[in-house]
Short mmCIF file of C-alpha atoms in Angstrom, two decimals:
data_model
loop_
_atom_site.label_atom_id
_atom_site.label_comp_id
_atom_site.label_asym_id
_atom_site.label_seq_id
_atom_site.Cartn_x
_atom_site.Cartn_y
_atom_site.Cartn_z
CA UNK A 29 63.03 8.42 4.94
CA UNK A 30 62.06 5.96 7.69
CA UNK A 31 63.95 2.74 7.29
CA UNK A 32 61.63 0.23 8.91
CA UNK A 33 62.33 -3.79 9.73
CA UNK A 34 60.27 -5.96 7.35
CA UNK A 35 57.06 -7.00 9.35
CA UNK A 36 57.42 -10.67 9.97
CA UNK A 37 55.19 -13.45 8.38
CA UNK A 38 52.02 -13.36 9.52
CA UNK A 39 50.16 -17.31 10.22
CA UNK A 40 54.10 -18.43 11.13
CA UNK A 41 54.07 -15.73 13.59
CA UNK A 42 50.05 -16.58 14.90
CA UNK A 43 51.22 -20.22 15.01
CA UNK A 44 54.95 -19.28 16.96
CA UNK A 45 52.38 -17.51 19.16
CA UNK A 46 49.94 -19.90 19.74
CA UNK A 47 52.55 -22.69 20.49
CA UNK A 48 53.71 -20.13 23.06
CA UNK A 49 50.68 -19.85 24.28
CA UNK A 50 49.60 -23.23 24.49
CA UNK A 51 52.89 -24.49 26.57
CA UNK A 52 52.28 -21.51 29.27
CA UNK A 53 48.51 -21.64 29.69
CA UNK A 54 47.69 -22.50 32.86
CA UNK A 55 44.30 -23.25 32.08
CA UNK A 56 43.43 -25.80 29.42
CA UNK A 57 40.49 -27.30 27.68
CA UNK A 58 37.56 -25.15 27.48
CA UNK A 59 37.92 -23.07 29.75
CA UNK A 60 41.36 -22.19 28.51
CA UNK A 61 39.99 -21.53 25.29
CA UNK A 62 37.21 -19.39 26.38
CA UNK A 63 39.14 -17.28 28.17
CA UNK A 64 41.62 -16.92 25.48
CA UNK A 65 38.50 -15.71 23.79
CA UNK A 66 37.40 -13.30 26.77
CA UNK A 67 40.99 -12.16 26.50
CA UNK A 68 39.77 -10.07 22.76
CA UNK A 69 37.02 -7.96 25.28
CA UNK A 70 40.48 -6.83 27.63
CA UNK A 71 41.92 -5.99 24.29
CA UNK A 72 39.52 -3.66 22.75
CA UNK A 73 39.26 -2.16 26.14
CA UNK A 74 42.30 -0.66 26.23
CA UNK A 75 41.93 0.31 22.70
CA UNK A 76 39.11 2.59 24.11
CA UNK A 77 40.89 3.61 27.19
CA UNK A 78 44.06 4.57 24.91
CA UNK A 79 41.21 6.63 22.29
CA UNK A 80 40.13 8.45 25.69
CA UNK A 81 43.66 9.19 27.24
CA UNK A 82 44.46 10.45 23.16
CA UNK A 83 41.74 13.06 23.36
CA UNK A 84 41.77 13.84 27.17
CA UNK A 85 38.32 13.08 27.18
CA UNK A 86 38.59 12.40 31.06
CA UNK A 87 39.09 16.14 32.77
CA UNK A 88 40.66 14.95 35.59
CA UNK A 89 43.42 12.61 34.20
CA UNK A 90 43.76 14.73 30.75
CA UNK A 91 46.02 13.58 27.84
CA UNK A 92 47.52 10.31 28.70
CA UNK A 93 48.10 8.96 25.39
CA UNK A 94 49.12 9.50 21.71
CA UNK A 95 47.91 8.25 18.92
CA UNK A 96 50.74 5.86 18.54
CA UNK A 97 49.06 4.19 21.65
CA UNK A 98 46.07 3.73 19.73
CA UNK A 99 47.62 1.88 16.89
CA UNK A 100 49.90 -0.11 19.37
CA UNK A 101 46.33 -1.28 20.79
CA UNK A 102 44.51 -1.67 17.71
CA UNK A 103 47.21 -4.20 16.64
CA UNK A 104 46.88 -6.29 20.48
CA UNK A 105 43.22 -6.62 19.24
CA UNK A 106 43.96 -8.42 15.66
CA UNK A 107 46.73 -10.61 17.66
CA UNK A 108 44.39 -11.50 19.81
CA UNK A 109 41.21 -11.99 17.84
CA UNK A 110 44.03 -13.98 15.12
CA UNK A 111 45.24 -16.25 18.10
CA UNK A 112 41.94 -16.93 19.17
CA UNK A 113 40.58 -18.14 15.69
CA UNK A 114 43.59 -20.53 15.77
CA UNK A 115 42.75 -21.46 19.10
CA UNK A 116 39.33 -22.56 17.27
CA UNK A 117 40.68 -24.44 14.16
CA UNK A 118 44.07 -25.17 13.50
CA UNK A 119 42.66 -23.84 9.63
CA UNK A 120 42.17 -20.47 10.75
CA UNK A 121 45.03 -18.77 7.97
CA UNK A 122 42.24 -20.65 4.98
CA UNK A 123 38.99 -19.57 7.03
CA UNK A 124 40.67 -16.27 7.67
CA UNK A 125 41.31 -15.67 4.15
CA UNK A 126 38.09 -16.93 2.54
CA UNK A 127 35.66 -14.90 5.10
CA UNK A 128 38.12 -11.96 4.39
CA UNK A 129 37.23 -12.78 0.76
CA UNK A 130 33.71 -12.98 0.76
CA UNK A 131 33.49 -10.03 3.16
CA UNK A 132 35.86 -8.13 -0.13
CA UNK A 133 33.51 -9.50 -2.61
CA UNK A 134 30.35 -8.19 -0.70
CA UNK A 135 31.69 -5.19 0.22
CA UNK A 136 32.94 -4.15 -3.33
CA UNK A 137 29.66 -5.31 -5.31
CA UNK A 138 27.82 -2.71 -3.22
CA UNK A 139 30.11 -0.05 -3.58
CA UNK A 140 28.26 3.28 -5.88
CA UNK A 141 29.82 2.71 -9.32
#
Protein backbone atom coordinates (compact mmCIF):
# COMPACT_ATOMS: atom_id res chain seq x y z
CA UNK A 1 0.00 0.00 0.00
CA UNK A 2 1.23 3.45 -1.09
CA UNK A 3 1.66 5.69 1.89
CA UNK A 4 1.17 9.13 0.39
CA UNK A 5 1.70 12.84 2.21
CA UNK A 6 -1.70 14.47 2.82
CA UNK A 7 -2.24 16.97 -0.17
CA UNK A 8 -2.02 20.39 1.35
CA UNK A 9 -4.99 22.90 1.68
CA UNK A 10 -6.03 24.06 -1.30
CA UNK A 11 -7.14 28.33 -1.37
CA UNK A 12 -4.17 28.63 1.58
CA UNK A 13 -1.91 27.10 -0.86
CA UNK A 14 -3.46 29.39 -4.17
CA UNK A 15 -3.13 32.38 -1.81
CA UNK A 16 0.79 31.25 -0.43
CA UNK A 17 1.17 31.13 -4.23
CA UNK A 18 -0.19 34.12 -5.33
CA UNK A 19 1.63 36.20 -2.59
CA UNK A 20 4.68 34.52 -4.13
CA UNK A 21 3.81 35.50 -7.13
CA UNK A 22 2.87 38.89 -6.60
CA UNK A 23 6.34 39.90 -4.69
CA UNK A 24 8.46 38.36 -7.80
CA UNK A 25 6.46 39.62 -10.77
CA UNK A 26 8.31 41.74 -12.64
CA UNK A 27 5.54 43.03 -14.45
CA UNK A 28 2.60 44.59 -12.65
CA UNK A 29 -0.75 46.09 -13.30
CA UNK A 30 -2.43 44.87 -16.30
CA UNK A 31 -0.17 43.72 -18.08
CA UNK A 32 1.09 41.58 -15.26
CA UNK A 33 -2.17 40.20 -14.90
CA UNK A 34 -2.75 39.41 -18.45
CA UNK A 35 0.11 37.64 -18.82
CA UNK A 36 -0.43 35.71 -15.75
CA UNK A 37 -3.49 34.84 -17.72
CA UNK A 38 -1.52 34.04 -21.09
CA UNK A 39 0.61 31.97 -18.76
CA UNK A 40 -2.78 29.08 -18.64
CA UNK A 41 -2.22 28.82 -22.88
CA UNK A 42 1.87 27.74 -21.99
CA UNK A 43 0.26 25.41 -19.55
CA UNK A 44 -2.10 23.41 -21.54
CA UNK A 45 0.58 23.35 -24.12
CA UNK A 46 2.71 21.23 -22.53
CA UNK A 47 -0.14 19.20 -21.41
CA UNK A 48 -0.48 18.40 -25.21
CA UNK A 49 3.15 18.12 -25.89
CA UNK A 50 3.43 15.61 -22.77
CA UNK A 51 -0.08 13.58 -24.42
CA UNK A 52 2.15 13.44 -27.74
CA UNK A 53 5.61 12.41 -26.22
CA UNK A 54 3.09 9.61 -24.07
CA UNK A 55 1.93 8.06 -27.30
CA UNK A 56 5.01 8.72 -29.57
CA UNK A 57 2.81 10.31 -31.82
CA UNK A 58 5.91 12.24 -33.33
CA UNK A 59 8.04 9.37 -35.42
CA UNK A 60 11.04 11.03 -35.20
CA UNK A 61 11.34 11.90 -31.44
CA UNK A 62 9.13 8.68 -30.31
CA UNK A 63 8.11 8.07 -26.64
CA UNK A 64 9.26 10.91 -24.57
CA UNK A 65 6.87 10.78 -21.87
CA UNK A 66 4.69 8.71 -19.45
CA UNK A 67 1.61 9.15 -18.38
CA UNK A 68 2.74 10.41 -15.06
CA UNK A 69 3.91 13.46 -17.20
CA UNK A 70 0.53 13.98 -18.25
CA UNK A 71 -0.99 14.21 -14.84
CA UNK A 72 2.09 16.28 -13.57
CA UNK A 73 0.86 18.77 -16.48
CA UNK A 74 -2.71 18.50 -16.08
CA UNK A 75 -2.22 19.67 -12.45
CA UNK A 76 0.29 23.00 -13.77
CA UNK A 77 -2.95 23.82 -15.72
CA UNK A 78 -5.53 23.96 -12.57
CA UNK A 79 -2.56 25.91 -10.60
CA UNK A 80 -2.43 28.09 -13.07
CA UNK A 81 -5.98 28.67 -14.21
CA UNK A 82 -6.64 28.73 -9.87
CA UNK A 83 -3.87 31.50 -9.54
CA UNK A 84 -5.15 33.37 -12.26
CA UNK A 85 -8.85 33.57 -10.97
CA UNK A 86 -7.26 34.94 -7.75
CA UNK A 87 -5.30 37.19 -9.69
CA UNK A 88 -8.96 38.43 -10.83
CA UNK A 89 -10.81 38.64 -7.43
CA UNK A 90 -9.34 38.17 -4.26
CA UNK A 91 -13.04 35.96 -3.88
CA UNK A 92 -12.03 33.46 -6.26
CA UNK A 93 -12.23 30.20 -3.41
CA UNK A 94 -16.51 31.55 -3.15
CA UNK A 95 -16.77 32.17 -7.10
CA UNK A 96 -14.80 29.00 -7.57
CA UNK A 97 -17.08 27.04 -5.54
CA UNK A 98 -20.46 28.44 -6.58
CA UNK A 99 -19.70 28.18 -10.56
CA UNK A 100 -18.36 24.64 -9.62
CA UNK A 101 -21.84 24.31 -8.07
CA UNK A 102 -24.02 25.42 -10.60
CA UNK A 103 -21.90 23.69 -13.25
CA UNK A 104 -22.76 20.19 -10.60
CA UNK A 105 -26.31 21.15 -10.50
CA UNK A 106 -26.59 21.49 -14.39
CA UNK A 107 -24.66 18.78 -15.15
CA UNK A 108 -26.52 16.25 -12.82
CA UNK A 109 -30.23 17.45 -13.75
CA UNK A 110 -29.39 16.35 -17.30
CA UNK A 111 -27.92 13.23 -16.55
CA UNK A 112 -30.41 9.92 -18.16
CA UNK A 113 -32.21 8.78 -14.99
Amino acid sequence: MNEQSPAPELWSTIDDLYEWLDTNCPVEGREGLLLRILKLSEEVGEVSQAVIGATGQNPRKGVTHTWEDVEAELCDVVITALLALRALTPQAREMFGGHLERVRERSLASAPQ
